[in-house]
PDB file of C-alpha atoms in Angstrom:
ATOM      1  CA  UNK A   1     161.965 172.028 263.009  1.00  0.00           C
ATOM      2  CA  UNK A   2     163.663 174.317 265.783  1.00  0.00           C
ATOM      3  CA  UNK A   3     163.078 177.737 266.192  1.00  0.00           C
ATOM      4  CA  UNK A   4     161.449 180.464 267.849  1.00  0.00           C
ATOM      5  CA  UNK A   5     157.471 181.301 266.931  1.00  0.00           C
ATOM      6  CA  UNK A   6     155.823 184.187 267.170  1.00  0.00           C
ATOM      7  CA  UNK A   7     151.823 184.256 267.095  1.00  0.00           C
ATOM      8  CA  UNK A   8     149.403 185.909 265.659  1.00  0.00           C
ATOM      9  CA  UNK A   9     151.426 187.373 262.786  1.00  0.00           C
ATOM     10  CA  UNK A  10     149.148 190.416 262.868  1.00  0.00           C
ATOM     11  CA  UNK A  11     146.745 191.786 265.867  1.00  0.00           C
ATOM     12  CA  UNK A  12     143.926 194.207 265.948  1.00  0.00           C
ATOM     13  CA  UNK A  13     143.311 196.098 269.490  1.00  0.00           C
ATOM     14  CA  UNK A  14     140.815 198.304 270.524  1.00  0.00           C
ATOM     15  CA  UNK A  15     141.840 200.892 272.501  1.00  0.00           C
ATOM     16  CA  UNK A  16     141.643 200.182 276.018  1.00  0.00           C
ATOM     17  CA  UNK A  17     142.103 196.521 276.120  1.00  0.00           C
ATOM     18  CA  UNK A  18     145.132 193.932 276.888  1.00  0.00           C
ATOM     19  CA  UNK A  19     146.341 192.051 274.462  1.00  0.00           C
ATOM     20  CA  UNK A  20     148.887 189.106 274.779  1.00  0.00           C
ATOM     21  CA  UNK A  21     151.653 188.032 271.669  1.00  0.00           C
ATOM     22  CA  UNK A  22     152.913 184.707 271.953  1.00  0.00           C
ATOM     23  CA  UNK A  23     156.666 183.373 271.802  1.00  0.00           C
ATOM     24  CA  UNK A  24     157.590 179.953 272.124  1.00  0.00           C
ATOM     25  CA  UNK A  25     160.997 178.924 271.535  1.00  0.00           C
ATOM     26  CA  UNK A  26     162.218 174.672 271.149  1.00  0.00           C
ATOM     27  CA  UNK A  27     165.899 175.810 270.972  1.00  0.00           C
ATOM     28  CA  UNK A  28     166.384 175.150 275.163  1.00  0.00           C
ATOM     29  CA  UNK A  29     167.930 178.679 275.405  1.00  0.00           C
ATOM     30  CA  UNK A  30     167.322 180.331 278.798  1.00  0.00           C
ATOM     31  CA  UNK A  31     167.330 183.768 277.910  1.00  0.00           C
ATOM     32  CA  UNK A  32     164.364 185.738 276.075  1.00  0.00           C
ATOM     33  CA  UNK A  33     163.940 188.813 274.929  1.00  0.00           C
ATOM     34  CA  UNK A  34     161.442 191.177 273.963  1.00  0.00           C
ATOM     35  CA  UNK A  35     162.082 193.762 271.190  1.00  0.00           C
ATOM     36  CA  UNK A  36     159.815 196.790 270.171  1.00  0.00           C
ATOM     37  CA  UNK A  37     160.576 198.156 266.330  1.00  0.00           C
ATOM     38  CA  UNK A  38     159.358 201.677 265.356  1.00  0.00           C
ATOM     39  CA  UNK A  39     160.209 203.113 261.546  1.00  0.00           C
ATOM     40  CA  UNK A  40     163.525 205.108 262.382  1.00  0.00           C
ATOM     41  CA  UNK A  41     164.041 204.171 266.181  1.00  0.00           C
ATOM     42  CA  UNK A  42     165.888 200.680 265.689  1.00  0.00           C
ATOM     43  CA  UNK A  43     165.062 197.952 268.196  1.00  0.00           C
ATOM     44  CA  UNK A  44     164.064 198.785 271.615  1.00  0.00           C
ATOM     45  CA  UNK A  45     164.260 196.447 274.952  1.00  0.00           C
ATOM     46  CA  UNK A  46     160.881 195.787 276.486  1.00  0.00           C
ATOM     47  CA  UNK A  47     161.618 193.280 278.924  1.00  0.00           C
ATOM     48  CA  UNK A  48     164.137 190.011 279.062  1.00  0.00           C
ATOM     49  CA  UNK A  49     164.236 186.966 281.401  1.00  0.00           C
ATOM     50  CA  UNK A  50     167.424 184.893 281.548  1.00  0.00           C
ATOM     51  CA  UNK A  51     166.066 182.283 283.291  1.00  0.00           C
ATOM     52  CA  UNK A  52     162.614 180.634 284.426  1.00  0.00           C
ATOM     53  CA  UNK A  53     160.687 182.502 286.842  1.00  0.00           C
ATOM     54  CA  UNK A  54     163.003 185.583 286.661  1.00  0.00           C
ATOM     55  CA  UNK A  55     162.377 188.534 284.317  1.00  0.00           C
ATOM     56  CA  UNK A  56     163.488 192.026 284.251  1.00  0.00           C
ATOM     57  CA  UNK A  57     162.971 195.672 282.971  1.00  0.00           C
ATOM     58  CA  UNK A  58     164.100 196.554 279.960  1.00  0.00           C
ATOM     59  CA  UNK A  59     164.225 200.376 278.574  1.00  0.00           C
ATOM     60  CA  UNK A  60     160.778 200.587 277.985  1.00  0.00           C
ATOM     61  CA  UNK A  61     158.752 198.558 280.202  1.00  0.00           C
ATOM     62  CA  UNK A  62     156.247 201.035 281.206  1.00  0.00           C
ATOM     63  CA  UNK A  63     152.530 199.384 279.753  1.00  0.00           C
ATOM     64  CA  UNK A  64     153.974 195.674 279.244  1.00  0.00           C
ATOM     65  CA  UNK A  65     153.859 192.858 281.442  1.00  0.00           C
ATOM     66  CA  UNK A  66     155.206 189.982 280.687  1.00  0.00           C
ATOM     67  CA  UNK A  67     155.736 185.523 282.547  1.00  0.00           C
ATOM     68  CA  UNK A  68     158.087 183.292 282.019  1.00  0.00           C
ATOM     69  CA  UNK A  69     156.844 180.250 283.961  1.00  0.00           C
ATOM     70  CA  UNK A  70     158.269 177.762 281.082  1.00  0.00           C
ATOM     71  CA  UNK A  71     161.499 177.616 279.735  1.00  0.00           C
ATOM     72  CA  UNK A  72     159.708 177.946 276.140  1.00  0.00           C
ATOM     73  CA  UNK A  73     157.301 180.322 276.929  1.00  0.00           C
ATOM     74  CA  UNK A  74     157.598 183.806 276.946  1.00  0.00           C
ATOM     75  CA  UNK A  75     154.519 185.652 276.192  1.00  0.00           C
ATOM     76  CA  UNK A  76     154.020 189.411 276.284  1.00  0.00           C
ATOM     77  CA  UNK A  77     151.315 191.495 277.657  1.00  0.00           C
ATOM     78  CA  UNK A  78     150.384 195.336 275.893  1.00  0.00           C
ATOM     79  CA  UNK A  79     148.130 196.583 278.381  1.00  0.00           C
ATOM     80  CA  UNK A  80     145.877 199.752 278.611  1.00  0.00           C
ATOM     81  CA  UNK A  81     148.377 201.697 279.928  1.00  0.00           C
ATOM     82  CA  UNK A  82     150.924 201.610 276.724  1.00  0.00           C
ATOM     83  CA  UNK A  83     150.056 204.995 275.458  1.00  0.00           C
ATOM     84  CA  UNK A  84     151.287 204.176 271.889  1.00  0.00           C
ATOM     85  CA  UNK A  85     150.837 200.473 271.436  1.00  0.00           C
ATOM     86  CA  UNK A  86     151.417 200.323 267.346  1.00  0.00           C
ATOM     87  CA  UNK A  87     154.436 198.870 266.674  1.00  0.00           C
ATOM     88  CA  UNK A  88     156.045 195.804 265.130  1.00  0.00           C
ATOM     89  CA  UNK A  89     157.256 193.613 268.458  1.00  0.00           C
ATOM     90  CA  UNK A  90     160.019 191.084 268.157  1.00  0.00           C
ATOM     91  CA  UNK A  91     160.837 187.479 270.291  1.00  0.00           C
ATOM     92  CA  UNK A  92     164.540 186.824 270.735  1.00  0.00           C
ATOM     93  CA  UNK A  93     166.395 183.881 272.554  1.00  0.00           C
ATOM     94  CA  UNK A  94     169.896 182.608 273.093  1.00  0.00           C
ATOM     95  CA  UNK A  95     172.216 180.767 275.575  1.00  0.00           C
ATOM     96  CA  UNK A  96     173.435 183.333 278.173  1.00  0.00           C
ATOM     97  CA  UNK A  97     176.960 183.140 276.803  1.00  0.00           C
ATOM     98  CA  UNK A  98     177.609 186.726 275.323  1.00  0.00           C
ATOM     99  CA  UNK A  99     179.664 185.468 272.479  1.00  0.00           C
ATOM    100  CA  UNK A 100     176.589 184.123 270.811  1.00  0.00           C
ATOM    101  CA  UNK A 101     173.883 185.195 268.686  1.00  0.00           C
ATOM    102  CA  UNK A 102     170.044 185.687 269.570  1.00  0.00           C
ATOM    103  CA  UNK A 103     167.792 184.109 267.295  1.00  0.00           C
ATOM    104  CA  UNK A 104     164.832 185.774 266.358  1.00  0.00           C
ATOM    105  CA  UNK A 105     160.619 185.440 265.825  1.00  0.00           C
ATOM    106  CA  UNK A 106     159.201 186.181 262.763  1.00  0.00           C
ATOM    107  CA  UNK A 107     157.639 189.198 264.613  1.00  0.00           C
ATOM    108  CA  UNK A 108     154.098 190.605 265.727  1.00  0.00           C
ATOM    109  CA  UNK A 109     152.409 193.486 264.184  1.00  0.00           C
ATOM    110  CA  UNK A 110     149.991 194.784 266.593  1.00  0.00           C
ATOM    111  CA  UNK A 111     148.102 197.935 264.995  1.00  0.00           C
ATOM    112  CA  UNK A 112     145.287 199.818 268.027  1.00  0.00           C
ATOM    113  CA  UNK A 113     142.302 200.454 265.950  1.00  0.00           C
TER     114      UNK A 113
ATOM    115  CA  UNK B   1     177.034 203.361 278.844  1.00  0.00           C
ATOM    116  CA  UNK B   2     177.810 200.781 275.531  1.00  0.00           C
ATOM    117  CA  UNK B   3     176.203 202.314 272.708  1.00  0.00           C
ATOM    118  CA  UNK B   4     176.174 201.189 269.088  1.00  0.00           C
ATOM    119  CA  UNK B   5     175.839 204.038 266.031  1.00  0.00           C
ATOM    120  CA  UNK B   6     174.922 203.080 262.438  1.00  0.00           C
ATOM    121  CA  UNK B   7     175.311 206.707 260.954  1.00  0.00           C
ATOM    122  CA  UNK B   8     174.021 206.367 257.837  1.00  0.00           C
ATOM    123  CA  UNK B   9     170.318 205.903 257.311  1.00  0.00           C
ATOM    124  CA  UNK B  10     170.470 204.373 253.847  1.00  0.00           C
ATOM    125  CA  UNK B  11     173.163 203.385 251.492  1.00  0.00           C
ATOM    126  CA  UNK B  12     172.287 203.200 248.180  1.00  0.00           C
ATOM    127  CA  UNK B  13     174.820 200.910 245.535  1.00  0.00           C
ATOM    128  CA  UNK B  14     174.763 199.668 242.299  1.00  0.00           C
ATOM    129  CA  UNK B  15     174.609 195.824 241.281  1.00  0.00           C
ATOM    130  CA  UNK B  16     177.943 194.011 240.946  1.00  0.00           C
ATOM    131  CA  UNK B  17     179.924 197.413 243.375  1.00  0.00           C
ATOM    132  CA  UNK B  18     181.308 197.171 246.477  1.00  0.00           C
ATOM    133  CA  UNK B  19     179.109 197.867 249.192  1.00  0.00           C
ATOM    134  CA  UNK B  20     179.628 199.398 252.985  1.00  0.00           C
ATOM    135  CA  UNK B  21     177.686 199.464 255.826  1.00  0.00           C
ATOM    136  CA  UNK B  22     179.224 201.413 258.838  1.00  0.00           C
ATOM    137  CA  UNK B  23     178.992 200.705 262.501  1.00  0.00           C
ATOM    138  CA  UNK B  24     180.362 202.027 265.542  1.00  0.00           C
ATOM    139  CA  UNK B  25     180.434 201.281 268.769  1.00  0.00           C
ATOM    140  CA  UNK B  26     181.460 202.078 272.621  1.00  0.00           C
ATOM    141  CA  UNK B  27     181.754 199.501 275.123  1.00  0.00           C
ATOM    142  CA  UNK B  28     183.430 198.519 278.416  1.00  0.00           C
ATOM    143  CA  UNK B  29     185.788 195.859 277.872  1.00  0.00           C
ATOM    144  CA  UNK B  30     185.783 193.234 275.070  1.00  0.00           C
ATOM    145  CA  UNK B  31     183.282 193.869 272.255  1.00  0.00           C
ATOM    146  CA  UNK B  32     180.905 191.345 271.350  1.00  0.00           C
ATOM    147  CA  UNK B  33     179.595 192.454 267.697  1.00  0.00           C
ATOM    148  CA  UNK B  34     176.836 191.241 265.255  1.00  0.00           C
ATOM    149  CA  UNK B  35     175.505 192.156 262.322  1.00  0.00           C
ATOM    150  CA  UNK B  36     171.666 191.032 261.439  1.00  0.00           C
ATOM    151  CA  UNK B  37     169.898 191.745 258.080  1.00  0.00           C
ATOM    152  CA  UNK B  38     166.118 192.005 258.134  1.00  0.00           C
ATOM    153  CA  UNK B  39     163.807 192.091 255.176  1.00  0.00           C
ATOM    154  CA  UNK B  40     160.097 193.722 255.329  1.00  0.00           C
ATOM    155  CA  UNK B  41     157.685 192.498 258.315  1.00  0.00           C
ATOM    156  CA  UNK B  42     160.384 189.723 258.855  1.00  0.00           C
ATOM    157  CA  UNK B  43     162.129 189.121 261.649  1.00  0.00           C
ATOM    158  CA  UNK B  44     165.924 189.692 262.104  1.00  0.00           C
ATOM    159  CA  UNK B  45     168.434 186.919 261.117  1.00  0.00           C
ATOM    160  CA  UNK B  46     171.939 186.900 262.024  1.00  0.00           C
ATOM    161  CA  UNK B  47     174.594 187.654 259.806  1.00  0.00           C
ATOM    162  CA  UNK B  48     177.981 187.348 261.175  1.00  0.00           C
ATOM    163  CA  UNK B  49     179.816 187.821 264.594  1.00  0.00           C
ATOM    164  CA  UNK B  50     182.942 189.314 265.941  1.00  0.00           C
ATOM    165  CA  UNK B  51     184.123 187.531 269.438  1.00  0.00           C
ATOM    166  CA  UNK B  52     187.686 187.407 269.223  1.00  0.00           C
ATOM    167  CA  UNK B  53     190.859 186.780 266.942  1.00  0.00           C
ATOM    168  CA  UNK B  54     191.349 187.693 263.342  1.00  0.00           C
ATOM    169  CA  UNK B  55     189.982 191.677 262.589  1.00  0.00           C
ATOM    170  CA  UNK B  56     187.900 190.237 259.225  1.00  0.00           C
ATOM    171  CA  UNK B  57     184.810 188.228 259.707  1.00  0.00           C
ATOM    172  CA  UNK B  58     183.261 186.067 257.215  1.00  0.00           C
ATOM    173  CA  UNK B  59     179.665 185.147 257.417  1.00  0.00           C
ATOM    174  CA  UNK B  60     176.612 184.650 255.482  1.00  0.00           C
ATOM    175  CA  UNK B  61     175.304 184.940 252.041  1.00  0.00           C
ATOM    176  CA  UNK B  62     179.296 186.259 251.351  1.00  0.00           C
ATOM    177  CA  UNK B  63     179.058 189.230 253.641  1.00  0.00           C
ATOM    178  CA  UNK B  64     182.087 190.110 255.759  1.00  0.00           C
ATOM    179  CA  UNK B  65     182.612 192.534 258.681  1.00  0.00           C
ATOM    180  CA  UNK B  66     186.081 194.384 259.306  1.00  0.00           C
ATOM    181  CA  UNK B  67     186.889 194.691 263.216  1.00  0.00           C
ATOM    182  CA  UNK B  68     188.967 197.976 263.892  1.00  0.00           C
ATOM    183  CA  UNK B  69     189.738 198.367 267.809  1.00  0.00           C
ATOM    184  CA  UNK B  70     191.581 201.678 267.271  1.00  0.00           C
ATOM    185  CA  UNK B  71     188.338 203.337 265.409  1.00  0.00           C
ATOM    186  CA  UNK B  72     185.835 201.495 267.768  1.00  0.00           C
ATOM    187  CA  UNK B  73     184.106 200.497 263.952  1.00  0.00           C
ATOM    188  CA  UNK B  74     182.558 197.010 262.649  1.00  0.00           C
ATOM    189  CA  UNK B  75     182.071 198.082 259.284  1.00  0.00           C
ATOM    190  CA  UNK B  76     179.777 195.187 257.355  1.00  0.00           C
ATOM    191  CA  UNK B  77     181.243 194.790 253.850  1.00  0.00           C
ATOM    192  CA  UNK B  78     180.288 192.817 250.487  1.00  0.00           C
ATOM    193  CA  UNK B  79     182.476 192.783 247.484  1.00  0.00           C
ATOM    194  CA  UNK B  80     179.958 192.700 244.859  1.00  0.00           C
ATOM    195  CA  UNK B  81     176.002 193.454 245.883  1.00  0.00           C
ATOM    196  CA  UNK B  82     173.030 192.046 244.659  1.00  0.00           C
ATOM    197  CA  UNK B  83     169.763 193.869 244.245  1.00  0.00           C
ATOM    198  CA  UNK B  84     168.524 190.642 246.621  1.00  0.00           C
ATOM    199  CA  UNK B  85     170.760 192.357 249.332  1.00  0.00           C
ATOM    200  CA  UNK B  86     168.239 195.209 249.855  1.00  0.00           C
ATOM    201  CA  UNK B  87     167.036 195.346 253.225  1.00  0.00           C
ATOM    202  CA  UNK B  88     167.292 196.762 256.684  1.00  0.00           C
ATOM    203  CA  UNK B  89     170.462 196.074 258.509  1.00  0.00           C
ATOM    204  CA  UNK B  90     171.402 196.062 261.998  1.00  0.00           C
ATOM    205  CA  UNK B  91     174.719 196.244 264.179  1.00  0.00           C
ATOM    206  CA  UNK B  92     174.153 195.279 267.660  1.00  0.00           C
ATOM    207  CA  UNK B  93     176.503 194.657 270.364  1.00  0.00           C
ATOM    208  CA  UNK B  94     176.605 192.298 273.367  1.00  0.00           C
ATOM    209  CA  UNK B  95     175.941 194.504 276.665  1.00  0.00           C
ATOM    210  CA  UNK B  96     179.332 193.058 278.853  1.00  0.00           C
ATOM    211  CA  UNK B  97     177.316 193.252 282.417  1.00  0.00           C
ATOM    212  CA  UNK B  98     175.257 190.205 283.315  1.00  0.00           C
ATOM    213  CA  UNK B  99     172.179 190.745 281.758  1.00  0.00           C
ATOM    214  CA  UNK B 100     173.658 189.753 278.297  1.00  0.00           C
ATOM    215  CA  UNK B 101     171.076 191.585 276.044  1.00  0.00           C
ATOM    216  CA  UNK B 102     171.739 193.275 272.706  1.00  0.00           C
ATOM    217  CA  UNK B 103     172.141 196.765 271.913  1.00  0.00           C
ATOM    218  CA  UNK B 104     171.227 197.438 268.803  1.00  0.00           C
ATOM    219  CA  UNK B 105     171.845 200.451 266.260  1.00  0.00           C
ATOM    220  CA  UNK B 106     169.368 202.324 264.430  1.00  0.00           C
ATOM    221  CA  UNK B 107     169.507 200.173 261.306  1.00  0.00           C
ATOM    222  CA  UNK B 108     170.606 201.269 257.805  1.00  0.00           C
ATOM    223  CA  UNK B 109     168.750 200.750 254.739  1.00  0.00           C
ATOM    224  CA  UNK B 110     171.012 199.400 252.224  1.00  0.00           C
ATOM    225  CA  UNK B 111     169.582 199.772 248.334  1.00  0.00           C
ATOM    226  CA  UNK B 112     170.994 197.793 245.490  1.00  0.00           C
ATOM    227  CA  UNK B 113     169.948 198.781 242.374  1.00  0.00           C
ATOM    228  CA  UNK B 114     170.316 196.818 239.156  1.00  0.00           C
TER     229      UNK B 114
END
């Protein structure tokens, strides 16, 4: 069954601690992408690696880290710093062609409690 | 910059009409377009694609997009909605430089009632 999978489905964080959402993709696409959804703002670019060991700012890094030190494996880091962490985050991937789609992760919901 | 506009927030439609969703779009070079439908806490799954070649687009669950260079639009089309088609639906575009990611509109809330 390929795909891309996105774990948990939901998150609870207390303020002031790191939290890190999963995305593991069996679809041997190089590039990755992480996607931040807020009600009216569309999809915003967090960060995006298009190959392993390589990863690079996307338009709103600021708070996030993120590793890609597996093809597969792209998991994302909300740390302390993210001053507005609620928010529905998404997992892309595709080939690096740009006449092809990205797939997409079921998504994250990550609420700060 | 390449930019993508959806300029309607929400369409609303009646079972069994036509239905429109519009999409703009400013780019350097040759567009790379999508369309992607998303239903509640779901992610986002592709719809359709315009690379190259013939201006209408066929793609799934009998949705079509119409490519118009001259007006810069992708306009996502159905002939005949279904109140299944309500959801949240994105236009995105391919950025042309090398980082390949997608730029996506705001989204537009399409409503089908029966």
């Amino acid at each position: 069954d390929g795909g891309i999978t996105q774990s948990p489905k939901y998150l609870f964080r207390k303020e002031g601690q790191n939290v890190t959402l999963s995305c593991e993709q069996n679809l041997n696409h190089d590039a990755m992408y992480w996607y931040r959804q807020d009600p009216g703002q569309g999809l915003r670019l967090i960060y995006y690696s298009q190959i392993v060991n390589d990863f690079q700012k996307g338009d709103i890094a600021e708070g996030y880290s993120v590793s890609r030190e597996k093809k597969e494996s792209f998991p994302l880091t909300v740390t302390s710093a993210q001053k507005n962490p609620t928010a529905f985050y998404l997992c892309a991937s595709s080939i690096t062609d740009l006449n092809t789609e990205a797939f997409f992760g079921q998504g994250t919901r990550l609420t700060v409690v | 910059a390449q930019s993508v506009a959806q300029p309607e927030d929400q369409v609303n439609v009646a079972e069994g009409n036509p239905l429109t969703v519009k999409c703009t779009y400013s780019v350097s070079g040759n567009p790379y377009l999508f369309w992607y439908v998303q239903y509640p806490n779901r992610g986002l799954q592709f719809l359709l694609k315009y690379i190259t070649g013939d201006n209408l687009v066929k793609g799934s669950y009998g949705f079509e997009a119409e490519f118009n260079k001259s007006q810069t639009s992708f306009h996502l089309k159905k002939p005949s909605a279904l109140v299944s088609d309500s959801a949240l639906y994105f236009c995105a575009v391919r950025d042309s430089s090398n980082t390949g990611k997608l730029i996506f509109g705001q989204g537009t809330t399409l409503q089908v009632k029966p």
